[in-house]
Structure formats: C-alpha cells, structure tokens
Amino acid sequence: IRESATLTRDVLEQHFNDLKGTLKKLLDERLLSLLQEVDAIEQESIKPLDECQKLIEHGVSTANDLLREGENAVHGDLGQQNEKLCNFTKKALHIQLDSLPEVPSLVDVPCLSAQLDDCLLTILRNQIFRHGTVASRPPVQLEEFVEKPGGILVRWCKVDDDFVPQDYRLQYRKSTASHFEDVYVGSEMEFIVLHIDPNVDYQFRVCARGDGRQEWSPWSVPQIGRTTLVPHEWTTGLEGYSLSSRRNIALRNDSQSCGVLYSKAPTYFCGQTLTIETVGQPDRRDSLGVCVEQQNGYDSLQRDKAVCVSTNGAVFVNGKEMTNQLPAVTSGSTVTFDMEVVQLGPSSNEGGNFKLRVTISSNNREVVFDWVLDQCCVSLYFGCSFSYPGWKVLVF
C-alpha cells in the first residue's frame, strides 16, 4: 500500500507540474500573439495620421516664416520696403496657405481595447476539478506466470464483476529498465511474451479498457516473472535453411540440398508444449516433430526414434504411419506437441520399455498416442524437413 501510494503521489505531482508548465507556455504564446496584433494595428493605423501631422506642421512652419518675412518688409527701411513687399507678395502667391491634407474622420480612426471573457476561468475551473481520479482497486490483476523456453506465458483475470472489458493491455520491463513497454493489446486473457532472457527478472502489469470506453483502467499490481528455460533455437550451418538473428525462425531456401534441420540442443522437455508455426507449400515427405537424437543422412523425421506430422496431415511414430490423421498444415498453421511420461514395467529406468504419451494438435484437432522407447528420455530434439522452398517455421 505504501509503495503504491508513494508511486501515485509521484505520478500526480509530475502530471500536474507538466500541466502547469504547458498551460503557462500556452498562455505566454497567446499573450505574445495578442500583443503582436496590437502592434500591427497600431503601426498600420498611425502611419497616415503621422503623415498628415507632418504636412500640417510643415504648412504651419511655412506660414510662420512668411509672416515674419512680411513683418520685416513692413517695418524695414523705406528704401528696401518696396522690394521686400514685392518679394513677400510673390512668395505668398506661390504658397497655398488655405489647403490642408485630408484628415480621417473620427469614426474611421481605430481605438484599441482588449476583450477578455471571464468564462474561460469558469470552464478551466470546472475541467480542472474533474481532471484525474484515484483508484484503489484495478478491475484486472495478473494471475499466473508459466515458464516457456525463452519466454513467459502471462495470464490475467477480471476481479471486478461489474466491469465489462473490451480489450486488455499488457506491459513489461526488465528489472534494470526504467520504463514499461507494450507487449500485447487485445481481447485474450493470456499471452506468451517471447525473447525473454533466462534467469532474469521481468516486471509485468496489465490494465483493461471498458466496453465502449476510450480510456484505460488503472494498472494492476506489478508482479515479477522469470523463466529458467533457454530459448528454442535451430542449429546453424545446414545449407538448405536460413535462420533469423535469434535462430528461432528457419526459412527453407532455394538450395537443392535437403535434410533434416534439428534444434541446437535437446531443449524440449516432457510436460512442456512445443509450438511450431509454419507457412509454405505442403508435401507428403515433409516432417515436423521431435526425436531422441540427431541422425544425419535422413531426409525426413519419418524414421525410428522420432514422432512427426507431415504437412499433409499424416502422423508417423518411429517411421510408421498412423491411421489417425490431422488436417493438412496450411499457411499460418500452428502445430503443438505435448508429452507426458508413462513408465512401463518395474525396471523401466534400467533398460526396459519407456513410454511417452504424445498429443499433437493442429487446426483445432488433435491425435493422442503412446510412443514406446527403449530408453529413458525426458529431453528431446525437435526438427523439420521440407521438399519445397519458401517454408517459414517459428518455434517456441
């Protein structure tokens, strides 16, 4: 409670400080815009009046000069009086003292004022006092973490019966990271987060969006998840296949070379689910499956000590085709393998028969059978082989 309360205080303070900074910036920008508008109107309106004033002042100055010159002519010496009066008369005739520039009428002269509506404060006050809420119980919570090779299956549940979710949003971060990042948004209540480093803590949280709503609910209580299982990887170096940077995706290239592409190590353990997503053109000779050991020289997993499904849906156990079949593997199909150990006889760990119960699922159908081996084997290789180029296989 104390930790979440402290975090909530920090979030609220940061949010409102950001709002105050943004509002101040917006108000300063609006003030500057209005002041610039006042300056522009003032400059545009005062220019003709300034020019009119200059003309009037020039006329008055000229009239004063002429008046002084006339006074000098009248009061001067008699010998020069006639000449001065003659010059004065000529100058007076050339100067138009009875004309004035056109002066704008008073109604045409702008008179600036600021129009400020106080309702903005009322609107802001109402919006501010409705802004933000504090929730004590998020409507969804994290429920379960299931280890996967190089990943974690995260499940969550709804804890508010009155809440009707439309979709969910899952985030995670490494224990050393400072920010969460989105990893899933959708309507499902579980998701496999891949590209997880083994033996490293990750923090998860989930929220939901109510039906018909735009905003997300409060976050769930963050929880720590980790996986101890190394990621599944295809082995490198086989000529007929190109691998992704993480080596969990294999692409059948145009090479004429054929053979079985195996996993780098026996990373599939009984009790796990192996999922293979595929896309390509099917052929009966193709194979997707698991095996006890890598055996070079074979073009398919349709051999001893292996179980597999062909891309046309045929299932093979130790090289023999079963009567039960699965639907053909089409573009974007997902094939899953689940196995559990069933031991036969009192000395099964000393060389006797060893049985694995295998479930293979594809396109909403599954087959279940017992795979009998002559040795104890709880970790297996996985592999694939394809006749045609273009197959893309993701394993997790």
mmCIF file of C-alpha atoms in Angstrom:
data_model
loop_
_atom_site.group_PDB
_atom_site.id
_atom_site.type_symbol
_atom_site.label_atom_id
_atom_site.label_comp_id
_atom_site.label_asym_id
_atom_site.label_seq_id
_atom_site.Cartn_x
_atom_site.Cartn_y
_atom_site.Cartn_z
ATOM 1 C CA ILE A 1 0.000 0.000 0.000
ATOM 2 C CA ARG A 2 2.771 2.456 0.956
ATOM 3 C CA GLU A 3 4.709 1.710 -2.221
ATOM 4 C CA SER A 4 1.699 2.209 -4.495
ATOM 5 C CA ALA A 5 0.674 5.351 -2.574
ATOM 6 C CA THR A 6 4.167 6.837 -2.986
ATOM 7 C CA LEU A 7 4.164 5.982 -6.698
ATOM 8 C CA THR A 8 0.696 7.516 -7.119
ATOM 9 C CA ARG A 9 1.808 10.735 -5.420
ATOM 10 C CA ASP A 10 4.839 10.947 -7.701
ATOM 11 C CA VAL A 11 2.700 10.378 -10.800
ATOM 12 C CA LEU A 12 0.155 13.009 -9.735
ATOM 13 C CA GLU A 13 2.810 15.607 -8.908
ATOM 14 C CA GLN A 14 4.660 15.006 -12.152
ATOM 15 C CA HIS A 15 1.447 15.167 -14.201
ATOM 16 C CA PHE A 16 0.213 18.409 -12.669
ATOM 17 C CA ASN A 17 3.652 20.018 -12.861
ATOM 18 C CA ASP A 18 3.714 19.148 -16.556
ATOM 19 C CA LEU A 19 0.223 20.611 -16.943
ATOM 20 C CA LYS A 20 1.235 23.844 -15.210
ATOM 21 C CA GLY A 21 4.281 24.192 -17.416
ATOM 22 C CA THR A 22 2.244 23.525 -20.556
ATOM 23 C CA LEU A 23 -0.534 25.941 -19.530
ATOM 24 C CA LYS A 24 1.992 28.698 -18.776
ATOM 25 C CA LYS A 25 3.617 28.150 -22.152
ATOM 26 C CA LEU A 26 0.250 28.287 -23.941
ATOM 27 C CA LEU A 27 -0.812 31.453 -22.066
ATOM 28 C CA ASP A 28 2.526 33.140 -22.834
ATOM 29 C CA GLU A 29 2.151 32.235 -26.513
ATOM 30 C CA ARG A 30 -1.413 33.634 -26.598
ATOM 31 C CA LEU A 31 -0.336 36.849 -24.841
ATOM 32 C CA LEU A 32 2.527 37.331 -27.309
ATOM 33 C CA SER A 33 0.146 36.765 -30.236
ATOM 34 C CA LEU A 34 -2.317 39.387 -28.935
ATOM 35 C CA LEU A 35 0.462 41.927 -28.250
ATOM 36 C CA GLN A 36 1.781 41.422 -31.779
ATOM 37 C CA GLU A 37 -1.743 42.007 -33.092
ATOM 38 C CA VAL A 38 -1.949 45.309 -31.141
ATOM 39 C CA ASP A 39 1.447 46.374 -32.538
ATOM 40 C CA ALA A 40 0.376 45.582 -36.105
ATOM 41 C CA ILE A 41 -2.911 47.541 -35.832
ATOM 42 C CA GLU A 42 -1.131 50.484 -34.202
ATOM 43 C CA GLN A 43 1.546 50.661 -36.898
ATOM 44 C CA GLU A 44 -0.943 50.325 -39.741
ATOM 45 C CA SER A 45 -3.395 52.904 -38.321
ATOM 46 C CA ILE A 46 -0.945 55.560 -37.138
ATOM 47 C CA LYS A 47 1.022 55.837 -40.388
ATOM 48 C CA PRO A 48 -1.470 58.035 -42.378
ATOM 49 C CA LEU A 49 -2.098 60.187 -39.305
ATOM 50 C CA ASP A 50 1.640 60.737 -38.806
ATOM 51 C CA GLU A 51 1.983 61.748 -42.457
ATOM 52 C CA CYS A 52 -0.973 64.164 -42.128
ATOM 53 C CA GLN A 53 0.578 65.680 -38.998
ATOM 54 C CA LYS A 54 3.885 66.191 -40.768
ATOM 55 C CA LEU A 55 2.147 68.021 -43.638
ATOM 56 C CA ILE A 56 0.221 70.281 -41.255
ATOM 57 C CA GLU A 57 3.328 71.067 -39.200
ATOM 58 C CA HIS A 58 5.231 71.859 -42.397
ATOM 59 C CA GLY A 59 2.406 74.209 -43.540
ATOM 60 C CA VAL A 60 2.304 75.994 -40.178
ATOM 61 C CA SER A 61 6.069 76.387 -40.188
ATOM 62 C CA THR A 62 5.975 77.829 -43.716
ATOM 63 C CA ALA A 63 3.192 80.244 -42.725
ATOM 64 C CA ASN A 64 5.167 81.424 -39.670
ATOM 65 C CA ASP A 65 8.238 82.035 -41.799
ATOM 66 C CA LEU A 66 6.136 84.018 -44.316
ATOM 67 C CA LEU A 67 4.528 86.014 -41.503
ATOM 68 C CA ARG A 68 7.912 87.016 -40.098
ATOM 69 C CA GLU A 69 9.103 87.962 -43.565
ATOM 70 C CA GLY A 70 6.000 90.188 -44.060
ATOM 71 C CA GLU A 71 6.560 91.896 -40.718
ATOM 72 C CA ASN A 72 10.184 92.625 -41.686
ATOM 73 C CA ALA A 73 9.034 94.074 -45.000
ATOM 74 C CA VAL A 74 6.530 96.408 -43.345
ATOM 75 C CA HIS A 75 8.828 97.577 -40.589
ATOM 76 C CA GLY A 76 12.030 97.719 -42.611
ATOM 77 C CA ASP A 77 13.830 100.668 -44.228
ATOM 78 C CA LEU A 78 11.802 102.742 -46.710
ATOM 79 C CA GLY A 79 14.383 102.219 -49.384
ATOM 80 C CA GLN A 80 14.087 98.462 -49.264
ATOM 81 C CA GLN A 81 10.426 98.262 -48.268
ATOM 82 C CA ASN A 82 9.028 98.182 -51.792
ATOM 83 C CA GLU A 83 11.437 95.395 -52.839
ATOM 84 C CA LYS A 84 10.736 93.339 -49.743
ATOM 85 C CA LEU A 85 6.977 93.755 -50.124
ATOM 86 C CA CYS A 86 7.231 92.681 -53.757
ATOM 87 C CA ASN A 87 9.178 89.526 -52.811
ATOM 88 C CA PHE A 88 6.738 88.820 -49.978
ATOM 89 C CA THR A 89 3.764 89.130 -52.328
ATOM 90 C CA LYS A 90 5.293 86.798 -54.911
ATOM 91 C CA LYS A 91 6.115 84.169 -52.257
ATOM 92 C CA ALA A 92 2.665 84.421 -50.722
ATOM 93 C CA LEU A 93 1.040 83.860 -54.105
ATOM 94 C CA HIS A 94 3.026 80.607 -54.617
ATOM 95 C CA ILE A 95 2.327 79.142 -51.162
ATOM 96 C CA GLN A 96 -1.099 77.566 -50.661
ATOM 97 C CA LEU A 97 -1.936 78.521 -47.144
ATOM 98 C CA ASP A 98 -5.626 77.768 -47.491
ATOM 99 C CA SER A 99 -5.297 73.967 -48.135
ATOM 100 C CA LEU A 100 -4.979 71.115 -45.616
ATOM 101 C CA PRO A 101 -4.347 67.367 -46.172
ATOM 102 C CA GLU A 102 -7.313 65.041 -45.856
ATOM 103 C CA VAL A 103 -7.763 64.122 -42.192
ATOM 104 C CA PRO A 104 -9.611 60.815 -41.417
ATOM 105 C CA SER A 105 -12.882 61.273 -39.635
ATOM 106 C CA LEU A 106 -13.022 60.230 -36.003
ATOM 107 C CA VAL A 107 -15.199 57.190 -36.700
ATOM 108 C CA ASP A 108 -12.537 55.866 -39.101
ATOM 109 C CA VAL A 109 -9.739 56.089 -36.585
ATOM 110 C CA PRO A 110 -9.160 52.789 -34.684
ATOM 111 C CA CYS A 111 -9.447 52.773 -30.918
ATOM 112 C CA LEU A 112 -7.845 49.623 -29.499
ATOM 113 C CA SER A 113 -9.121 47.741 -26.464
ATOM 114 C CA ALA A 114 -8.748 44.230 -25.032
ATOM 115 C CA GLN A 115 -11.840 41.999 -24.975
ATOM 116 C CA LEU A 116 -11.379 39.347 -22.290
ATOM 117 C CA ASP A 117 -14.046 36.762 -21.472
ATOM 118 C CA ASP A 118 -14.046 35.670 -17.838
ATOM 119 C CA CYS A 119 -15.917 32.467 -18.731
ATOM 120 C CA LEU A 120 -12.551 30.855 -19.589
ATOM 121 C CA LEU A 121 -11.724 30.720 -15.887
ATOM 122 C CA THR A 122 -15.071 29.073 -15.165
ATOM 123 C CA ILE A 123 -14.528 26.483 -17.889
ATOM 124 C CA LEU A 124 -10.974 25.773 -16.739
ATOM 125 C CA ARG A 125 -12.042 25.561 -13.118
ATOM 126 C CA ASN A 126 -14.761 23.026 -13.922
ATOM 127 C CA GLN A 127 -12.424 20.945 -16.099
ATOM 128 C CA ILE A 128 -9.570 21.036 -13.599
ATOM 129 C CA PHE A 129 -11.713 19.936 -10.679
ATOM 130 C CA ARG A 130 -12.942 16.979 -12.752
ATOM 131 C CA HIS A 131 -9.486 16.079 -14.045
ATOM 132 C CA GLY A 132 -7.921 12.898 -12.676
ATOM 133 C CA THR A 133 -9.145 10.200 -10.329
ATOM 134 C CA VAL A 134 -7.563 7.954 -7.727
ATOM 135 C CA ALA A 135 -8.475 4.270 -7.920
ATOM 136 C CA SER A 136 -7.717 1.775 -5.177
ATOM 137 C CA ARG A 137 -8.770 -1.487 -6.899
ATOM 138 C CA PRO A 138 -7.884 -2.141 -10.570
ATOM 139 C CA PRO A 139 -10.509 -4.259 -12.415
ATOM 140 C CA VAL A 140 -7.925 -6.810 -13.676
ATOM 141 C CA GLN A 141 -4.986 -8.470 -11.977
ATOM 142 C CA LEU A 142 -2.159 -10.749 -13.055
ATOM 143 C CA GLU A 143 -2.975 -14.347 -12.209
ATOM 144 C CA GLU A 144 -0.233 -16.742 -13.352
ATOM 145 C CA PHE A 145 3.199 -16.970 -14.952
ATOM 146 C CA VAL A 146 4.158 -20.152 -16.823
ATOM 147 C CA GLU A 147 7.762 -20.683 -17.868
ATOM 148 C CA LYS A 148 8.378 -21.214 -21.573
ATOM 149 C CA PRO A 149 11.670 -21.717 -23.421
ATOM 150 C CA GLY A 150 12.913 -18.168 -23.880
ATOM 151 C CA GLY A 151 9.523 -16.790 -22.860
ATOM 152 C CA ILE A 152 6.799 -16.476 -20.238
ATOM 153 C CA LEU A 153 3.110 -17.258 -20.617
ATOM 154 C CA VAL A 154 1.289 -14.498 -18.705
ATOM 155 C CA ARG A 155 -2.336 -14.989 -17.621
ATOM 156 C CA TRP A 156 -4.612 -12.404 -16.021
ATOM 157 C CA CYS A 157 -8.167 -12.339 -14.675
ATOM 158 C CA LYS A 158 -11.004 -9.895 -14.078
ATOM 159 C CA VAL A 159 -11.595 -9.120 -10.387
ATOM 160 C CA ASP A 160 -14.392 -6.557 -10.759
ATOM 161 C CA ASP A 161 -17.681 -8.297 -11.570
ATOM 162 C CA ASP A 162 -19.289 -5.028 -12.679
ATOM 163 C CA PHE A 163 -16.514 -4.210 -15.144
ATOM 164 C CA VAL A 164 -17.167 -5.238 -18.779
ATOM 165 C CA PRO A 165 -13.794 -5.349 -20.597
ATOM 166 C CA GLN A 166 -13.399 -4.638 -24.283
ATOM 167 C CA ASP A 167 -9.674 -5.392 -24.533
ATOM 168 C CA TYR A 168 -6.567 -5.692 -22.391
ATOM 169 C CA ARG A 169 -3.127 -4.101 -22.426
ATOM 170 C CA LEU A 170 -0.062 -5.961 -21.120
ATOM 171 C CA GLN A 171 3.259 -4.231 -20.425
ATOM 172 C CA TYR A 172 6.620 -5.460 -19.191
ATOM 173 C CA ARG A 173 10.103 -4.250 -18.431
ATOM 174 C CA LYS A 174 13.409 -5.768 -17.489
ATOM 175 C CA SER A 175 14.323 -5.407 -13.838
ATOM 176 C CA THR A 176 17.103 -2.990 -14.841
ATOM 177 C CA ALA A 177 14.892 -0.865 -17.129
ATOM 178 C CA SER A 178 13.113 2.301 -16.033
ATOM 179 C CA HIS A 179 10.129 2.279 -18.406
ATOM 180 C CA PHE A 180 7.433 -0.261 -19.241
ATOM 181 C CA GLU A 181 6.678 -1.076 -22.882
ATOM 182 C CA ASP A 182 3.578 -2.519 -24.520
ATOM 183 C CA VAL A 183 3.825 -6.190 -25.442
ATOM 184 C CA TYR A 184 0.169 -7.071 -26.104
ATOM 185 C CA VAL A 185 -3.149 -5.312 -26.745
ATOM 186 C CA GLY A 186 -6.181 -7.493 -27.462
ATOM 187 C CA SER A 187 -9.164 -9.372 -26.126
ATOM 188 C CA GLU A 188 -7.381 -12.548 -24.930
ATOM 189 C CA MET A 189 -6.629 -13.087 -21.238
ATOM 190 C CA GLU A 190 -3.212 -14.673 -21.755
ATOM 191 C CA PHE A 191 -0.161 -14.017 -23.893
ATOM 192 C CA ILE A 192 3.250 -15.626 -24.432
ATOM 193 C CA VAL A 193 5.965 -12.991 -24.111
ATOM 194 C CA LEU A 194 8.934 -14.168 -26.177
ATOM 195 C CA HIS A 195 12.574 -13.036 -26.369
ATOM 196 C CA ILE A 196 12.900 -13.290 -22.585
ATOM 197 C CA ASP A 197 16.412 -13.776 -21.223
ATOM 198 C CA PRO A 198 16.637 -16.849 -18.949
ATOM 199 C CA ASN A 199 17.138 -16.320 -15.205
ATOM 200 C CA VAL A 200 16.401 -12.584 -15.407
ATOM 201 C CA ASP A 201 13.544 -10.903 -13.519
ATOM 202 C CA TYR A 202 10.908 -9.078 -15.562
ATOM 203 C CA GLN A 203 8.117 -6.929 -14.148
ATOM 204 C CA PHE A 204 4.633 -7.181 -15.660
ATOM 205 C CA ARG A 205 1.419 -5.196 -15.323
ATOM 206 C CA VAL A 206 -1.948 -5.269 -17.083
ATOM 207 C CA CYS A 207 -4.918 -2.940 -17.483
ATOM 208 C CA ALA A 208 -8.208 -3.042 -19.398
ATOM 209 C CA ARG A 209 -10.490 -0.791 -21.388
ATOM 210 C CA GLY A 210 -14.202 -0.928 -20.634
ATOM 211 C CA ASP A 211 -16.734 -1.661 -23.334
ATOM 212 C CA GLY A 212 -17.351 1.480 -25.377
ATOM 213 C CA ARG A 213 -14.701 3.478 -23.484
ATOM 214 C CA GLN A 214 -11.526 5.135 -24.763
ATOM 215 C CA GLU A 215 -9.542 5.451 -21.535
ATOM 216 C CA TRP A 216 -7.666 2.567 -19.896
ATOM 217 C CA SER A 217 -8.305 1.378 -16.382
ATOM 218 C CA PRO A 218 -5.705 1.682 -13.583
ATOM 219 C CA TRP A 219 -2.778 -0.731 -13.792
ATOM 220 C CA SER A 220 -2.751 -3.976 -11.876
ATOM 221 C CA VAL A 221 -0.288 -4.605 -9.067
ATOM 222 C CA PRO A 222 3.087 -5.155 -10.833
ATOM 223 C CA GLN A 223 4.461 -8.684 -10.433
ATOM 224 C CA ILE A 224 7.785 -10.332 -11.157
ATOM 225 C CA GLY A 225 8.092 -13.197 -13.652
ATOM 226 C CA ARG A 226 11.086 -15.131 -14.951
ATOM 227 C CA THR A 227 11.955 -18.213 -16.933
ATOM 228 C CA THR A 228 14.775 -20.651 -16.291
ATOM 229 C CA LEU A 229 14.364 -22.325 -19.692
ATOM 230 C CA VAL A 230 16.739 -21.428 -22.509
ATOM 231 C CA PRO A 231 15.049 -20.426 -25.781
ATOM 232 C CA HIS A 232 14.464 -22.931 -28.551
ATOM 233 C CA GLU A 233 16.958 -22.465 -31.386
ATOM 234 C CA TRP A 234 17.557 -24.140 -34.708
ATOM 235 C CA THR A 235 21.073 -25.413 -35.361
ATOM 236 C CA THR A 236 23.176 -23.363 -37.765
ATOM 237 C CA GLY A 237 25.118 -24.455 -40.810
ATOM 238 C CA LEU A 238 22.592 -26.577 -42.742
ATOM 239 C CA GLU A 239 22.785 -25.486 -46.369
ATOM 240 C CA GLY A 240 19.072 -25.722 -47.171
ATOM 241 C CA TYR A 241 17.918 -23.327 -44.423
ATOM 242 C CA SER A 242 18.419 -19.683 -43.477
ATOM 243 C CA LEU A 243 17.902 -18.599 -39.858
ATOM 244 C CA SER A 244 16.765 -15.390 -38.177
ATOM 245 C CA SER A 245 19.084 -13.450 -35.876
ATOM 246 C CA ARG A 246 17.590 -15.158 -32.801
ATOM 247 C CA ARG A 247 17.694 -18.527 -34.602
ATOM 248 C CA ASN A 248 14.092 -19.332 -33.664
ATOM 249 C CA ILE A 249 12.852 -18.849 -37.249
ATOM 250 C CA ALA A 250 14.034 -21.058 -40.120
ATOM 251 C CA LEU A 251 13.399 -20.383 -43.822
ATOM 252 C CA ARG A 252 13.695 -23.155 -46.414
ATOM 253 C CA ASN A 253 15.726 -21.542 -49.168
ATOM 254 C CA ASP A 254 16.161 -22.376 -52.848
ATOM 255 C CA SER A 255 19.111 -24.686 -52.255
ATOM 256 C CA GLN A 256 18.780 -28.177 -53.777
ATOM 257 C CA SER A 257 20.352 -29.577 -50.636
ATOM 258 C CA CYS A 258 17.870 -31.474 -48.477
ATOM 259 C CA GLY A 259 17.929 -32.942 -44.995
ATOM 260 C CA VAL A 260 16.523 -32.542 -41.503
ATOM 261 C CA LEU A 261 17.058 -29.268 -39.669
ATOM 262 C CA TYR A 262 17.435 -30.088 -35.955
ATOM 263 C CA SER A 263 17.322 -27.951 -32.840
ATOM 264 C CA LYS A 264 20.612 -26.716 -31.436
ATOM 265 C CA ALA A 265 20.134 -28.804 -28.274
ATOM 266 C CA PRO A 266 17.530 -31.144 -26.709
ATOM 267 C CA THR A 267 15.619 -28.205 -25.195
ATOM 268 C CA TYR A 268 12.143 -29.750 -25.366
ATOM 269 C CA PHE A 269 11.190 -31.341 -22.027
ATOM 270 C CA CYS A 270 8.244 -33.556 -21.271
ATOM 271 C CA GLY A 271 5.465 -31.579 -19.633
ATOM 272 C CA GLN A 272 6.039 -28.571 -21.891
ATOM 273 C CA THR A 273 4.200 -27.512 -25.028
ATOM 274 C CA LEU A 274 6.236 -27.174 -28.210
ATOM 275 C CA THR A 275 4.601 -24.812 -30.703
ATOM 276 C CA ILE A 276 5.646 -24.613 -34.358
ATOM 277 C CA GLU A 277 4.090 -22.010 -36.653
ATOM 278 C CA THR A 278 4.526 -22.722 -40.358
ATOM 279 C CA VAL A 279 3.786 -21.365 -43.805
ATOM 280 C CA GLY A 280 4.595 -22.944 -47.189
ATOM 281 C CA GLN A 281 3.609 -25.480 -49.875
ATOM 282 C CA PRO A 282 2.958 -28.967 -48.368
ATOM 283 C CA ASP A 283 4.399 -32.302 -49.484
ATOM 284 C CA ARG A 284 3.947 -35.815 -48.076
ATOM 285 C CA ARG A 285 7.697 -36.136 -47.469
ATOM 286 C CA ASP A 286 7.744 -33.083 -45.172
ATOM 287 C CA SER A 287 8.032 -33.536 -41.423
ATOM 288 C CA LEU A 288 7.626 -31.539 -38.220
ATOM 289 C CA GLY A 289 8.323 -33.317 -34.958
ATOM 290 C CA VAL A 290 10.593 -34.410 -32.126
ATOM 291 C CA CYS A 291 13.253 -37.086 -31.853
ATOM 292 C CA VAL A 292 15.546 -38.720 -29.326
ATOM 293 C CA GLU A 293 18.760 -37.818 -31.131
ATOM 294 C CA GLN A 294 20.110 -36.119 -34.211
ATOM 295 C CA GLN A 295 20.701 -38.569 -37.043
ATOM 296 C CA ASN A 296 22.309 -37.258 -40.197
ATOM 297 C CA GLY A 297 21.718 -38.904 -43.538
ATOM 298 C CA TYR A 298 17.922 -38.803 -43.327
ATOM 299 C CA ASP A 299 15.727 -36.524 -45.446
ATOM 300 C CA SER A 300 12.800 -36.675 -43.002
ATOM 301 C CA LEU A 301 11.823 -37.372 -39.394
ATOM 302 C CA GLN A 302 9.679 -40.263 -40.678
ATOM 303 C CA ARG A 303 12.163 -42.677 -39.069
ATOM 304 C CA ASP A 304 12.865 -44.628 -35.906
ATOM 305 C CA LYS A 305 13.107 -42.802 -32.548
ATOM 306 C CA ALA A 306 11.032 -39.878 -33.825
ATOM 307 C CA VAL A 307 7.421 -38.782 -33.984
ATOM 308 C CA CYS A 308 6.303 -36.255 -36.549
ATOM 309 C CA VAL A 309 3.447 -34.946 -38.631
ATOM 310 C CA SER A 310 3.703 -34.414 -42.369
ATOM 311 C CA THR A 311 2.414 -31.184 -43.858
ATOM 312 C CA ASN A 312 -0.417 -33.162 -45.488
ATOM 313 C CA GLY A 313 -1.585 -34.256 -42.005
ATOM 314 C CA ALA A 314 -0.161 -37.784 -41.802
ATOM 315 C CA VAL A 315 1.248 -38.757 -38.362
ATOM 316 C CA PHE A 316 4.331 -41.006 -38.094
ATOM 317 C CA VAL A 317 5.582 -42.832 -34.992
ATOM 318 C CA ASN A 318 9.006 -44.479 -35.250
ATOM 319 C CA GLY A 319 8.694 -44.311 -39.038
ATOM 320 C CA LYS A 320 5.240 -45.949 -39.215
ATOM 321 C CA GLU A 321 2.195 -44.025 -40.375
ATOM 322 C CA MET A 322 -0.774 -43.978 -38.008
ATOM 323 C CA THR A 323 -4.364 -44.439 -39.114
ATOM 324 C CA ASN A 324 -5.445 -41.227 -37.401
ATOM 325 C CA GLN A 325 -4.592 -38.078 -39.313
ATOM 326 C CA LEU A 326 -4.608 -34.359 -38.713
ATOM 327 C CA PRO A 327 -5.774 -31.664 -41.140
ATOM 328 C CA ALA A 328 -3.190 -30.555 -43.669
ATOM 329 C CA VAL A 329 -0.780 -27.885 -42.467
ATOM 330 C CA THR A 330 -1.853 -24.766 -44.322
ATOM 331 C CA SER A 331 -0.442 -21.248 -44.463
ATOM 332 C CA GLY A 332 -0.108 -19.880 -40.931
ATOM 333 C CA SER A 333 -0.934 -23.182 -39.208
ATOM 334 C CA THR A 334 0.233 -23.892 -35.682
ATOM 335 C CA VAL A 335 1.308 -27.389 -34.646
ATOM 336 C CA THR A 336 1.778 -28.170 -30.941
ATOM 337 C CA PHE A 337 3.396 -31.154 -29.227
ATOM 338 C CA ASP A 338 2.590 -32.107 -25.616
ATOM 339 C CA MET A 339 4.168 -35.098 -23.897
ATOM 340 C CA GLU A 340 3.998 -36.751 -20.504
ATOM 341 C CA VAL A 341 5.995 -39.689 -19.182
ATOM 342 C CA VAL A 342 4.333 -43.090 -18.665
ATOM 343 C CA GLN A 343 6.750 -45.778 -17.418
ATOM 344 C CA LEU A 344 6.177 -49.488 -18.196
ATOM 345 C CA GLY A 345 7.393 -52.336 -16.020
ATOM 346 C CA PRO A 346 9.236 -52.299 -12.707
ATOM 347 C CA SER A 347 12.642 -51.770 -14.333
ATOM 348 C CA SER A 348 11.850 -49.129 -16.904
ATOM 349 C CA ASN A 349 14.744 -46.962 -15.786
ATOM 350 C CA GLU A 350 17.188 -49.839 -16.258
ATOM 351 C CA GLY A 351 16.705 -50.508 -19.948
ATOM 352 C CA GLY A 352 13.086 -51.626 -20.048
ATOM 353 C CA ASN A 353 10.350 -50.076 -22.144
ATOM 354 C CA PHE A 354 9.769 -46.328 -21.678
ATOM 355 C CA LYS A 355 6.518 -44.778 -22.794
ATOM 356 C CA LEU A 356 5.665 -41.171 -23.598
ATOM 357 C CA ARG A 357 2.069 -40.127 -24.095
ATOM 358 C CA VAL A 358 2.092 -37.712 -27.029
ATOM 359 C CA THR A 359 -0.585 -35.217 -28.050
ATOM 360 C CA ILE A 360 -0.196 -33.456 -31.413
ATOM 361 C CA SER A 361 -2.643 -30.650 -32.198
ATOM 362 C CA SER A 362 -3.227 -28.792 -35.439
ATOM 363 C CA ASN A 363 -6.141 -26.735 -36.794
ATOM 364 C CA ASN A 364 -8.396 -27.429 -33.766
ATOM 365 C CA ARG A 365 -7.900 -31.194 -33.978
ATOM 366 C CA GLU A 366 -5.562 -33.497 -32.086
ATOM 367 C CA VAL A 367 -4.283 -37.057 -32.003
ATOM 368 C CA VAL A 368 -3.132 -38.842 -28.833
ATOM 369 C CA PHE A 369 -0.909 -41.914 -28.831
ATOM 370 C CA ASP A 370 1.779 -43.674 -26.798
ATOM 371 C CA TRP A 371 5.357 -43.546 -28.044
ATOM 372 C CA VAL A 372 7.380 -46.506 -26.797
ATOM 373 C CA LEU A 373 11.169 -46.126 -26.488
ATOM 374 C CA ASP A 374 13.870 -48.486 -25.269
ATOM 375 C CA GLN A 375 15.498 -45.887 -23.018
ATOM 376 C CA CYS A 376 14.527 -43.205 -20.554
ATOM 377 C CA CYS A 377 14.267 -39.900 -22.363
ATOM 378 C CA VAL A 378 12.747 -36.733 -20.932
ATOM 379 C CA SER A 379 14.506 -34.102 -23.106
ATOM 380 C CA LEU A 380 14.186 -34.239 -26.863
ATOM 381 C CA TYR A 381 15.379 -32.565 -30.044
ATOM 382 C CA PHE A 382 12.884 -31.060 -32.449
ATOM 383 C CA GLY A 383 13.301 -30.853 -36.180
ATOM 384 C CA CYS A 384 11.758 -30.221 -39.578
ATOM 385 C CA SER A 385 12.285 -31.085 -43.227
ATOM 386 C CA PHE A 386 10.637 -29.640 -46.335
ATOM 387 C CA SER A 387 10.728 -30.542 -50.001
ATOM 388 C CA TYR A 388 9.757 -27.164 -51.397
ATOM 389 C CA PRO A 389 11.445 -23.794 -50.759
ATOM 390 C CA GLY A 390 9.548 -20.954 -49.085
ATOM 391 C CA TRP A 391 8.635 -22.704 -45.814
ATOM 392 C CA LYS A 392 8.994 -20.434 -42.804
ATOM 393 C CA VAL A 393 8.993 -22.097 -39.371
ATOM 394 C CA LEU A 394 8.833 -20.355 -35.990
ATOM 395 C CA VAL A 395 9.348 -22.474 -32.869
ATOM 396 C CA PHE A 396 8.626 -21.522 -29.253
#
